[in-house]
Tab-separated table of C-alpha atoms in Angstrom:
chain	number	residue	atom	x	y	z
X	129	MET	CA	38.201	87.237	-48.060
X	130	THR	CA	36.751	90.294	-46.931
X	131	THR	CA	32.977	90.570	-45.390
X	132	HIS	CA	32.934	93.515	-48.364
X	133	ASP	CA	33.434	91.094	-51.210
X	134	LEU	CA	31.746	88.164	-49.445
X	135	ASP	CA	28.741	90.627	-49.784
X	136	LYS	CA	29.310	91.841	-53.117
X	137	TYR	CA	26.226	93.488	-55.212
X	138	ILE	CA	24.195	93.132	-52.276
X	139	ARG	CA	22.708	96.072	-50.200
X	140	LEU	CA	19.907	96.777	-47.730
X	141	ARG	CA	16.939	97.581	-48.438
X	142	GLY	CA	13.278	98.494	-48.679
X	143	LYS	CA	10.762	100.430	-45.547
X	144	ASN	CA	12.836	99.553	-42.893
X	145	LYS	CA	15.719	98.716	-44.916
X	146	ASP	CA	15.701	94.914	-43.617
X	147	ILE	CA	15.054	92.681	-47.604
X	148	TYR	CA	18.301	92.505	-49.669
X	149	TYR	CA	18.455	93.198	-52.481
X	150	PHE	CA	20.756	92.394	-55.875
X	151	GLN	CA	22.421	95.373	-57.222
X	152	MET	CA	24.909	96.306	-60.078
X	153	ARG	CA	26.375	97.730	-62.653
X	154	THR	CA	24.552	96.164	-65.964
X	155	PRO	CA	27.422	94.096	-67.957
X	156	LYS	CA	28.290	95.234	-70.978
X	157	GLY	CA	27.584	92.864	-72.837
X	158	LEU	CA	24.144	92.652	-71.515
X	159	GLN	CA	23.434	96.362	-71.641
X	160	PHE	CA	21.778	95.994	-75.231
X	161	LEU	CA	19.108	93.398	-73.833
X	162	VAL	CA	18.550	95.044	-70.349
X	163	LYS	CA	18.639	99.115	-71.479
X	164	LYS	CA	19.994	100.275	-67.605
X	165	LYS	CA	22.600	101.530	-66.389
X	166	MET	CA	21.952	99.666	-63.021
X	167	ILE	CA	20.184	96.377	-62.353
X	168	LEU	CA	18.554	96.088	-58.547
X	169	GLN	CA	16.350	92.783	-58.264
X	170	SER	CA	14.856	92.501	-54.498
X	171	LEU	CA	16.021	88.967	-53.341
X	172	GLY	CA	13.399	88.599	-50.907
X	173	THR	CA	15.075	87.642	-47.654
X	174	SER	CA	16.253	89.741	-44.748
X	175	ASP	CA	19.024	86.005	-44.241
X	176	ILE	CA	22.263	87.194	-45.435
X	177	LYS	CA	23.298	83.479	-45.944
X	178	ILE	CA	20.066	83.652	-48.625
X	179	ALA	CA	21.342	86.567	-50.194
X	180	ARG	CA	24.097	85.294	-51.012
X	181	ARG	CA	22.738	82.242	-52.264
X	182	LYS	CA	20.217	84.536	-54.314
X	183	ARG	CA	22.941	86.487	-55.489
X	184	ASP	CA	25.064	83.500	-56.684
X	185	GLU	CA	22.388	82.234	-58.910
X	186	ILE	CA	21.719	85.350	-60.339
X	187	LEU	CA	25.546	86.329	-60.842
X	188	SER	CA	25.806	82.420	-62.559
X	189	GLN	CA	22.764	83.467	-65.078
X	190	MET	CA	23.749	86.527	-66.239
X	191	LYS	CA	27.181	85.281	-66.883
X	192	HIS	CA	25.531	82.329	-69.038
X	193	LEU	CA	23.710	85.109	-70.953
X	194	GLU	CA	26.193	87.228	-71.364
X	195	GLU	CA	28.377	84.121	-72.773
X	196	THR	CA	25.865	82.434	-75.524
X	197	ALA	CA	24.314	86.309	-76.077
X	198	VAL	CA	27.507	87.436	-78.119
X	199	GLY	CA	26.500	86.675	-82.132
X	200	ASP	CA	22.572	85.523	-81.045
X	201	GLU	CA	21.057	88.790	-80.671
X	202	PHE	CA	19.279	88.196	-83.176
X	203	ASN	CA	16.951	84.902	-81.996
X	204	PHE	CA	17.077	86.896	-78.391
X	205	PHE	CA	15.521	89.694	-79.431
X	206	HIS	CA	13.178	87.328	-81.285
X	207	ASP	CA	12.131	85.205	-78.476
X	208	LYS	CA	11.441	88.636	-76.280
X	209	TYR	CA	9.153	89.566	-78.840
X	210	ALA	CA	7.566	87.034	-79.545
X	211	ASN	CA	4.595	86.826	-77.212
X	212	LEU	CA	3.121	90.429	-78.670
X	213	SER	CA	0.010	90.443	-80.139
X	214	LYS	CA	0.446	91.874	-84.145
X	215	GLU	CA	-0.029	95.136	-82.953
X	216	GLU	CA	1.582	95.502	-79.849
X	217	LEU	CA	4.956	94.416	-82.280
X	218	TYR	CA	3.669	97.195	-84.617
X	219	TRP	CA	3.749	99.859	-82.062
X	220	ALA	CA	7.324	98.620	-80.556
X	221	ARG	CA	9.266	98.812	-83.940
X	222	GLU	CA	7.701	102.379	-84.638
X	223	LYS	CA	8.347	103.511	-81.068
X	224	LEU	CA	12.140	101.801	-81.532
X	225	SER	CA	12.402	103.268	-85.436
X	226	ASN	CA	11.593	106.965	-84.214
X	227	GLU	CA	14.242	106.314	-81.595
X	228	LEU	CA	16.903	105.103	-83.870
X	229	SER	CA	15.718	107.815	-86.498
X	230	SER	CA	16.562	110.462	-83.532
X	231	LYS	CA	19.746	109.020	-81.965
X	232	TYR	CA	21.298	108.312	-85.987
X	233	PRO	CA	19.939	111.238	-88.228
X	234	TRP	CA	22.569	111.427	-90.707
X	235	ALA	CA	22.689	107.456	-91.001
X	236	GLY	CA	22.201	106.923	-95.395
X	237	HIS	CA	22.673	110.453	-96.022
X	238	ARG	CA	25.754	110.770	-98.084
X	239	GLU	CA	27.121	113.315	-96.025
X	240	GLN	CA	27.024	110.351	-93.037
X	241	GLY	CA	30.964	110.494	-93.077
X	242	ASP	CA	32.383	108.717	-89.681
X	243	LEU	CA	29.372	109.709	-88.336
X	244	PRO	CA	28.552	106.337	-86.235
X	245	ASP	CA	25.734	103.567	-87.953
X	246	PRO	CA	23.484	101.804	-85.504
X	247	THR	CA	24.738	99.545	-83.327
X	248	LYS	CA	24.104	95.735	-84.458
X	249	GLU	CA	22.335	95.153	-81.752
X	250	GLU	CA	20.022	98.322	-82.501
X	251	ILE	CA	19.793	96.507	-86.199
X	252	ALA	CA	19.425	93.066	-84.708
X	253	GLU	CA	16.321	94.640	-82.787
X	254	ILE	CA	14.933	96.234	-85.363
X	255	ASP	CA	15.361	93.119	-87.855
X	256	ALA	CA	13.787	90.505	-85.758
X	257	MET	CA	10.349	93.207	-85.239
X	258	ASN	CA	9.930	92.789	-88.846
X	259	VAL	CA	10.590	88.941	-89.142
X	260	LEU	CA	7.774	88.633	-86.495
X	261	LEU	CA	5.827	91.136	-88.755
X	262	GLY	CA	6.455	88.537	-92.041
X	263	GLY	CA	9.442	89.754	-92.990
X	264	LYS	CA	12.074	87.455	-94.749
X	265	LYS	CA	15.253	86.307	-92.339
X	266	PRO	CA	18.592	88.165	-93.326
X	267	ASP	CA	20.982	85.581	-94.311
X	268	ASN	CA	23.263	87.260	-91.848
X	269	TYR	CA	21.207	85.566	-88.699
X	270	LYS	CA	20.846	81.986	-90.366
X	271	LEU	CA	22.291	79.696	-87.859
X	272	THR	CA	26.024	78.123	-88.056
X	273	LEU	CA	27.305	74.771	-87.329
X	274	LYS	CA	28.710	76.121	-84.023
X	275	GLN	CA	25.474	77.538	-83.098
X	276	ALA	CA	23.225	74.594	-83.966
X	277	MET	CA	25.888	72.456	-81.623
X	278	LYS	CA	25.309	74.708	-78.574
X	279	LYS	CA	21.388	74.701	-79.122
X	280	CYS	CA	20.998	70.914	-79.693
X	281	TRP	CA	23.305	71.196	-76.524
X	282	GLU	CA	21.037	73.959	-74.722
X	283	TYR	CA	17.695	71.893	-76.068
X	284	LYS	CA	18.482	68.331	-75.474
X	285	SER	CA	16.284	66.856	-72.899
X	286	GLU	CA	16.870	64.683	-70.570
X	287	PRO	CA	19.545	62.452	-70.130
X	288	VAL	CA	21.382	65.722	-71.042
X	289	TYR	CA	25.084	65.342	-74.024
X	290	SER	CA	27.559	64.131	-71.648
X	291	HIS	CA	31.004	65.866	-71.555
X	292	LYS	CA	32.511	63.222	-73.549
X	293	THR	CA	29.919	63.442	-75.861
X	294	LYS	CA	29.904	66.886	-76.292
X	295	LEU	CA	33.817	67.359	-76.638
X	296	SER	CA	32.969	64.373	-80.396
X	297	HIS	CA	30.760	66.940	-81.083
X	298	ALA	CA	33.228	69.926	-81.484
X	299	LYS	CA	35.868	67.992	-83.179
X	300	SER	CA	32.771	66.670	-85.783
X	301	VAL	CA	32.231	70.726	-85.893
X	302	GLU	CA	35.854	72.046	-86.266
X	303	LYS	CA	37.106	69.365	-88.681
X	304	PHE	CA	33.926	70.760	-91.267
X	305	GLU	CA	35.028	73.685	-90.817
X	306	LEU	CA	38.694	73.094	-91.035
X	307	PHE	CA	37.506	71.653	-94.544
X	308	MET	CA	35.185	74.809	-95.691
X	309	GLY	CA	38.093	76.673	-95.381
X	310	LYS	CA	36.268	79.223	-92.335
X	311	GLN	CA	35.252	78.985	-89.118
X	312	ASP	CA	31.410	79.827	-89.752
X	313	VAL	CA	29.716	77.366	-91.383
X	314	GLN	CA	25.954	78.507	-92.105
X	315	VAL	CA	23.840	75.722	-92.269
X	316	ASP	CA	21.727	76.462	-95.410
X	317	THR	CA	24.259	76.967	-97.313
X	318	ILE	CA	25.798	72.967	-97.015
X	319	ARG	CA	25.704	71.141	-99.905
X	320	ARG	CA	25.584	67.253	-100.360
X	321	ARG	CA	28.195	68.340	-102.682
X	322	ASN	CA	30.568	69.480	-99.683
X	323	ALA	CA	29.491	66.196	-97.305
X	324	ARG	CA	30.907	64.029	-100.109
X	325	ASP	CA	34.070	65.693	-100.461
X	326	PHE	CA	34.445	65.966	-96.770
X	327	LYS	CA	33.653	61.918	-96.610
X	328	LYS	CA	37.029	61.673	-99.287
X	329	TYR	CA	38.963	64.366	-97.311
X	330	LEU	CA	38.950	61.749	-93.436
X	331	GLU	CA	39.723	59.107	-96.071
X	332	ASP	CA	42.953	60.393	-97.316
X	333	MET	CA	44.368	62.064	-94.642
X	334	LYS	CA	47.412	60.087	-94.572
X	335	ASP	CA	50.385	59.801	-92.503
X	336	LYS	CA	53.735	59.555	-93.390
X	337	SER	CA	54.522	55.393	-93.885
X	338	GLY	CA	51.108	56.337	-96.053
X	339	LYS	CA	48.418	54.677	-93.861
X	340	ARG	CA	44.987	56.265	-92.912
X	341	THR	CA	44.900	58.128	-89.542
X	342	VAL	CA	41.329	58.417	-89.930
X	343	SER	CA	38.678	55.080	-89.549
X	344	ASN	CA	35.141	54.605	-90.803
X	345	ALA	CA	33.656	54.482	-87.688
X	346	THR	CA	35.444	57.695	-86.627
X	347	ILE	CA	33.986	59.319	-90.228
X	348	GLN	CA	30.864	58.038	-89.234
X	349	ARG	CA	30.642	59.680	-85.638
X	350	HIS	CA	31.936	62.542	-87.805
X	351	PHE	CA	28.778	62.014	-90.638
X	352	SER	CA	26.446	61.025	-87.446
X	353	ASP	CA	26.625	64.381	-85.615
X	354	LEU	CA	27.016	67.035	-88.022
X	355	SER	CA	23.304	65.265	-88.958
X	356	VAL	CA	22.106	66.234	-85.847
X	357	PHE	CA	23.052	70.019	-85.724
X	358	TRP	CA	22.009	70.676	-89.592
X	359	ARG	CA	18.028	68.739	-88.896
X	360	PHE	CA	18.509	71.241	-85.724
X	361	ALA	CA	19.079	73.804	-88.291
X	362	ARG	CA	16.504	72.137	-90.932
X	363	ASP	CA	13.682	71.975	-87.925
X	364	ASP	CA	13.983	75.514	-86.703
X	365	GLU	CA	14.637	77.543	-89.577
X	366	GLU	CA	11.887	75.280	-92.063
X	367	PHE	CA	13.896	74.952	-94.654
X	368	ASP	CA	13.377	72.170	-96.953
X	369	VAL	CA	16.027	69.662	-99.077
X	370	GLN	CA	17.884	66.385	-98.557
X	371	ASN	CA	20.139	65.814	-95.389
X	372	PRO	CA	23.822	66.602	-96.897
X	373	PHE	CA	25.320	64.333	-94.289
X	374	GLU	CA	22.762	61.290	-94.460
X	375	LYS	CA	23.052	58.308	-96.540
X	376	HIS	CA	26.782	58.400	-98.123
X	377	GLY	CA	27.802	54.738	-97.494
X	378	ILE	CA	29.993	54.757	-94.818
X	379	SER	CA	30.718	51.392	-93.416
X	380	LYS	CA	32.312	50.458	-90.451
X	381	THR	CA	35.371	48.238	-89.594
X	382	THR	CA	34.220	45.999	-87.027
X	383	GLY	CA	36.343	44.149	-84.263
X	384	GLN	CA	37.651	47.355	-82.803
X	385	LYS	CA	39.823	47.080	-80.362
X	386	SER	CA	39.394	48.459	-77.094
X	387	TYR	CA	41.835	49.213	-73.844
X	388	LEU	CA	42.795	45.729	-71.709
X	389	PRO	CA	43.128	45.039	-68.266
X	390	TRP	CA	47.335	44.707	-67.472
X	391	HIS	CA	48.603	41.585	-66.706
X	392	ILE	CA	49.483	43.137	-63.127
X	393	ASP	CA	53.311	41.452	-63.331
X	394	ASP	CA	53.753	43.364	-66.635
X	395	LEU	CA	52.721	46.760	-65.221
X	396	ARG	CA	55.240	46.232	-61.786
X	397	GLN	CA	57.942	45.971	-64.502
X	398	ILE	CA	56.758	49.055	-65.778
X	399	VAL	CA	56.463	50.137	-62.126
X	400	GLU	CA	59.846	49.401	-61.438
X	401	MET	CA	61.701	50.485	-64.549
X	402	MET	CA	60.975	54.262	-63.543
X	403	GLU	CA	63.808	55.880	-62.505
X	404	HIS	CA	62.011	58.747	-60.343
X	405	GLN	CA	59.852	57.630	-57.941
X	406	PHE	CA	57.220	60.497	-58.984
X	407	ASP	CA	57.342	59.099	-62.311
X	408	LYS	CA	55.679	55.780	-60.789
X	409	LEU	CA	53.257	57.878	-58.714
X	410	PRO	CA	50.904	58.045	-61.707
X	411	ILE	CA	50.646	54.751	-61.956
X	412	TYR	CA	49.404	54.030	-58.990
X	413	ILE	CA	47.043	56.827	-58.658
X	414	ALA	CA	45.666	54.907	-62.099
X	415	TRP	CA	45.583	51.575	-60.366
X	416	TYR	CA	43.186	52.551	-56.786
X	417	THR	CA	41.335	55.295	-58.976
X	418	GLY	CA	40.951	54.250	-61.808
X	419	SER	CA	42.215	57.514	-63.399
X	420	ARG	CA	42.473	58.845	-66.275
X	421	LEU	CA	46.185	60.387	-67.232
X	422	GLY	CA	45.273	63.827	-67.656
X	423	GLU	CA	43.676	63.692	-64.452
X	424	CYS	CA	46.791	61.585	-62.234
X	425	LEU	CA	48.754	64.818	-63.586
X	426	SER	CA	46.888	67.330	-62.492
X	427	VAL	CA	47.128	66.729	-58.775
X	428	ARG	CA	48.703	69.265	-57.214
X	429	PRO	CA	50.786	68.825	-53.201
X	430	GLU	CA	47.863	70.892	-51.716
X	431	ASP	CA	45.531	68.465	-53.832
X	432	ILE	CA	46.011	65.539	-51.238
X	433	TYR	CA	44.817	66.580	-47.401
X	434	GLU	CA	42.717	65.117	-44.494
X	435	GLY	CA	39.246	65.413	-44.968
X	436	THR	CA	37.052	65.556	-41.927
X	437	ASP	CA	33.801	62.740	-41.633
X	438	GLU	CA	30.769	64.104	-41.935
X	439	ILE	CA	29.419	61.362	-39.073
X	440	THR	CA	32.757	60.578	-36.765
X	441	GLU	CA	34.628	63.367	-37.399
X	442	GLU	CA	37.583	61.342	-38.032
X	443	LYS	CA	40.432	62.513	-40.307
X	444	ILE	CA	40.311	61.000	-43.540
X	445	TRP	CA	43.474	61.217	-45.868
X	446	VAL	CA	41.786	62.099	-49.601
X	447	ILE	CA	42.641	63.300	-52.919
X	448	ALA	CA	40.954	65.741	-55.082
X	449	ILE	CA	41.457	64.641	-58.562
X	450	LYS	CA	40.252	66.677	-61.688
X	451	PRO	CA	38.573	66.413	-64.966
X	452	ASP	CA	41.039	65.849	-67.616
X	453	ASP	CA	41.949	69.948	-69.020
X	454	ASP	CA	43.727	67.850	-72.027
X	455	ASN	CA	39.601	66.620	-73.093
X	456	ARG	CA	38.114	70.535	-72.397
X	457	LYS	CA	40.150	72.391	-75.572
X	458	TYR	CA	36.916	72.086	-77.200
X	459	ILE	CA	34.429	72.724	-75.016
X	460	SER	CA	32.535	75.477	-75.365
X	461	GLU	CA	32.990	78.935	-73.551
X	462	GLU	CA	29.820	77.834	-70.972
X	463	ASP	CA	30.954	74.478	-70.371
X	464	LYS	CA	34.548	75.970	-68.785
X	465	ARG	CA	32.929	76.825	-65.741
X	466	ALA	CA	33.148	73.828	-64.567
X	467	LYS	CA	36.623	73.730	-64.121
X	468	ASN	CA	36.148	74.770	-60.510
X	469	GLU	CA	36.895	73.487	-57.102
X	470	ASN	CA	32.832	71.664	-57.730
X	471	ALA	CA	34.565	69.948	-60.870
X	472	ARG	CA	36.753	67.713	-58.331
X	473	ARG	CA	35.548	63.853	-57.221
X	474	ILE	CA	37.106	63.784	-54.057
X	475	ILE	CA	38.460	60.166	-52.736
X	476	PRO	CA	39.828	58.294	-49.624
X	477	ILE	CA	43.359	57.360	-50.365
X	478	HIS	CA	43.639	53.239	-50.277
X	479	LYS	CA	45.962	52.139	-47.735
X	480	ASP	CA	49.028	51.690	-49.852
X	481	LEU	CA	49.149	54.607	-51.821
X	482	LEU	CA	49.001	57.071	-48.764
X	483	GLU	CA	52.996	57.072	-47.911
X	484	PRO	CA	53.616	57.336	-51.699
X	485	LEU	CA	51.456	60.379	-51.923
X	486	LYS	CA	52.615	62.009	-48.802
X	487	GLU	CA	56.150	61.897	-49.846
X	488	PHE	CA	55.018	63.885	-53.027
X	489	LYS	CA	52.850	66.410	-51.183
X	490	LYS	CA	56.066	66.479	-48.406
X	491	SER	CA	58.579	67.732	-51.839
X	492	ASN	CA	56.232	70.217	-52.801
X	493	ILE	CA	57.898	69.899	-56.035
X	494	GLY	CA	55.647	68.351	-58.940
X	495	PHE	CA	55.729	65.746	-61.774
X	496	PRO	CA	58.778	65.398	-63.355
X	497	HIS	CA	57.109	64.392	-66.999
X	498	GLY	CA	53.933	66.733	-66.409
X	499	SER	CA	52.460	67.137	-69.417
X	500	PRO	CA	50.823	64.101	-70.586
X	501	ASN	CA	51.830	63.704	-74.149
X	502	VAL	CA	55.442	63.439	-72.381
X	503	TYR	CA	54.610	60.895	-69.887
X	504	SER	CA	52.472	58.648	-72.303
X	505	LYS	CA	55.575	58.839	-74.066
X	506	LEU	CA	58.141	57.148	-71.491
X	507	PHE	CA	55.613	55.195	-70.363
X	508	ALA	CA	55.537	53.722	-73.848
X	509	ARG	CA	58.831	53.261	-74.068
X	510	LYS	CA	58.975	51.262	-70.827
X	511	LYS	CA	56.290	48.850	-72.049
X	512	LYS	CA	58.603	47.335	-74.936
X	513	LYS	CA	61.376	46.348	-72.424
X	514	ILE	CA	58.738	43.914	-70.479
X	515	ILE	CA	60.677	40.920	-70.045
X	516	ASN	CA	58.532	38.017	-70.860
X	517	PRO	CA	55.039	39.860	-70.771
X	518	HIS	CA	51.978	37.551	-69.845
X	519	ASN	CA	49.921	39.443	-72.877
X	520	GLU	CA	50.772	39.841	-76.539
X	521	LEU	CA	51.632	43.798	-76.209
X	522	SER	CA	49.563	46.269	-78.406
X	523	ARG	CA	48.187	49.573	-78.002
X	524	GLN	CA	45.427	48.117	-76.306
X	525	TYR	CA	47.481	48.179	-73.422
X	526	SER	CA	48.317	51.357	-72.476
X	527	PHE	CA	48.232	53.876	-69.822
X	528	HIS	CA	44.349	53.876	-70.031
X	529	SER	CA	44.270	50.211	-69.784
X	530	ILE	CA	44.969	51.071	-65.584
X	531	ARG	CA	41.941	52.382	-65.716
X	532	SER	CA	40.016	49.140	-66.704
X	533	ASN	CA	41.634	47.161	-64.351
X	534	ALA	CA	40.626	49.449	-61.786
X	535	ALA	CA	37.263	49.138	-62.307
X	536	THR	CA	37.582	45.003	-62.784
X	537	ASN	CA	39.587	45.104	-59.292
X	538	PHE	CA	36.203	47.111	-57.642
X	539	GLU	CA	33.961	44.666	-59.562
X	540	ARG	CA	35.917	41.414	-58.185
X	541	ALA	CA	36.537	42.993	-54.812
X	542	GLY	CA	32.235	43.729	-54.367
X	543	VAL	CA	32.683	46.988	-53.826
X	544	PRO	CA	29.248	48.538	-54.546
X	545	GLU	CA	28.349	50.178	-58.018
X	546	GLY	CA	27.982	53.803	-56.912
X	547	ILE	CA	31.061	54.106	-54.791
X	548	ALA	CA	33.325	52.576	-57.809
X	549	ALA	CA	31.812	55.122	-59.819
X	550	ARG	CA	31.992	57.913	-58.395
X	551	VAL	CA	35.863	56.649	-57.339
X	552	ILE	CA	36.830	56.132	-60.886
X	553	GLY	CA	34.432	58.998	-62.278
X	554	HIS	CA	32.273	57.194	-64.467
X	555	SER	CA	29.267	59.935	-65.890
X	556	THR	CA	30.809	62.381	-63.644
X	557	THR	CA	32.544	64.531	-65.535
X	558	GLY	CA	31.849	68.356	-64.171
X	559	THR	CA	29.764	66.722	-60.721
X	560	THR	CA	30.550	67.557	-57.127
X	561	MET	CA	31.893	64.063	-55.959
X	562	SER	CA	32.893	64.196	-52.727
X	563	PHE	CA	31.485	61.247	-50.659
X	564	GLY	CA	28.872	62.317	-47.915
X	565	LEU	CA	27.260	65.323	-48.686
X	566	TYR	CA	26.462	64.875	-52.509
X	567	SER	CA	26.438	60.751	-52.154
X	568	ASP	CA	23.130	59.335	-50.319
X	569	GLY	CA	25.474	58.843	-47.612
X	570	VAL	CA	28.281	57.392	-48.115
X	571	THR	CA	31.299	59.335	-45.509
X	572	TYR	CA	34.522	59.227	-46.259
X	573	THR	CA	34.953	56.442	-43.437
X	574	LYS	CA	32.451	53.729	-45.836
X	575	ALA	CA	34.688	54.928	-48.993
X	576	LEU	CA	37.718	53.661	-47.713
X	577	GLU	CA	36.659	50.794	-46.341
X	578	GLU	CA	35.515	49.814	-49.700
X	579	ILE	CA	38.564	51.279	-51.721
X	580	ASN	CA	40.963	50.131	-49.283
X	581	LYS	CA	39.244	46.249	-50.618
X	582	LEU	CA	41.527	46.676	-53.819
X	583	PRO	CA	44.845	44.273	-54.856
X	584	THR	CA	48.122	45.940	-53.863
X	585	LEU	CA	50.224	47.086	-56.916
């Protein structure tokens, strides 16, 4: 990275040229809000390191604002003018109306022809002012399910929604939109009959053998999610009708099975049946780190390297585990920013995993079965060939079950819960997980000492 790139958008200004400023051309998606061709803002410092940090904060805020502003211009303007008095608002509207009349004198006339209309942002600004002055909110600005979902995420108080919960929310909205046959379902148009028919639609989904593919528990979860978004929209837009997603008598099945930890001898048989040495590696990674299948297969040769302990300065081999990208396809645009270096958890490598990982790094060819779906099917085929299994094999025993083994092994080895959670990734997706600075003083050396307590597979 060049010095120019490092200090992009940073300029020395001020009377004595000793204060750094943020300066950039206004992004197209923000021009309707900023209404200036250039953004110029003092960073209030003469320290270039502080200036860079403040520059990055501004860029992050602008990116978030630009992403969330798309399709939500009305609410941005509504919030912008909400604190004005009626008199101030009236004169602001008159000024804007005069500006638009001068800019588009032909608007609404028969002779307009191909001449342009006011932009949707300009219309949204006038409409927001009219609503604040007592007018009725136009239907095209009313919340859709997807918008209500995102606003729920934005306004949720602590603890915030986890990555897994957001994924569940997005899937619920997607399924309802698919049922309704449109992507943007306006919340106040949803009727109880729509929810009732949606329930039957889910109940009637079957595979080729005629077996139901959607359980009552899943249906109940979808309805619970949709009910939350509906209530948010009702409170936001102040309409008063019965929640269409409540009281449908959906009974959740009891005795729901969860993943069970493998008997180590059964898992060892699967490892031995893997023909390619690198098809064994995801199982080892999962055993010593508790990583999910997608996380294991996301590891590249360059993700295995020597890190430096912050206290002892000792070189420790580590592996960078990234979030499972397969689980991210439903996540909203703003959450995609989590797919960066800070979204990894950096884990010191168990002594029995080190040599296989070094071989993988040295080969520089990656996994022979790099797709989670392909590898999962390979794993399932090998599972069926286990001789005299210690446990009756079922769906409770899968690749994901190895994660249960890791959690159990950490507990039995007496590894502190904080370290175990950081290695396995419990409740930490999308956050920096490197040991040391971000983990209450737990260094690579200390973490490795605890990780090496895990039993050998």
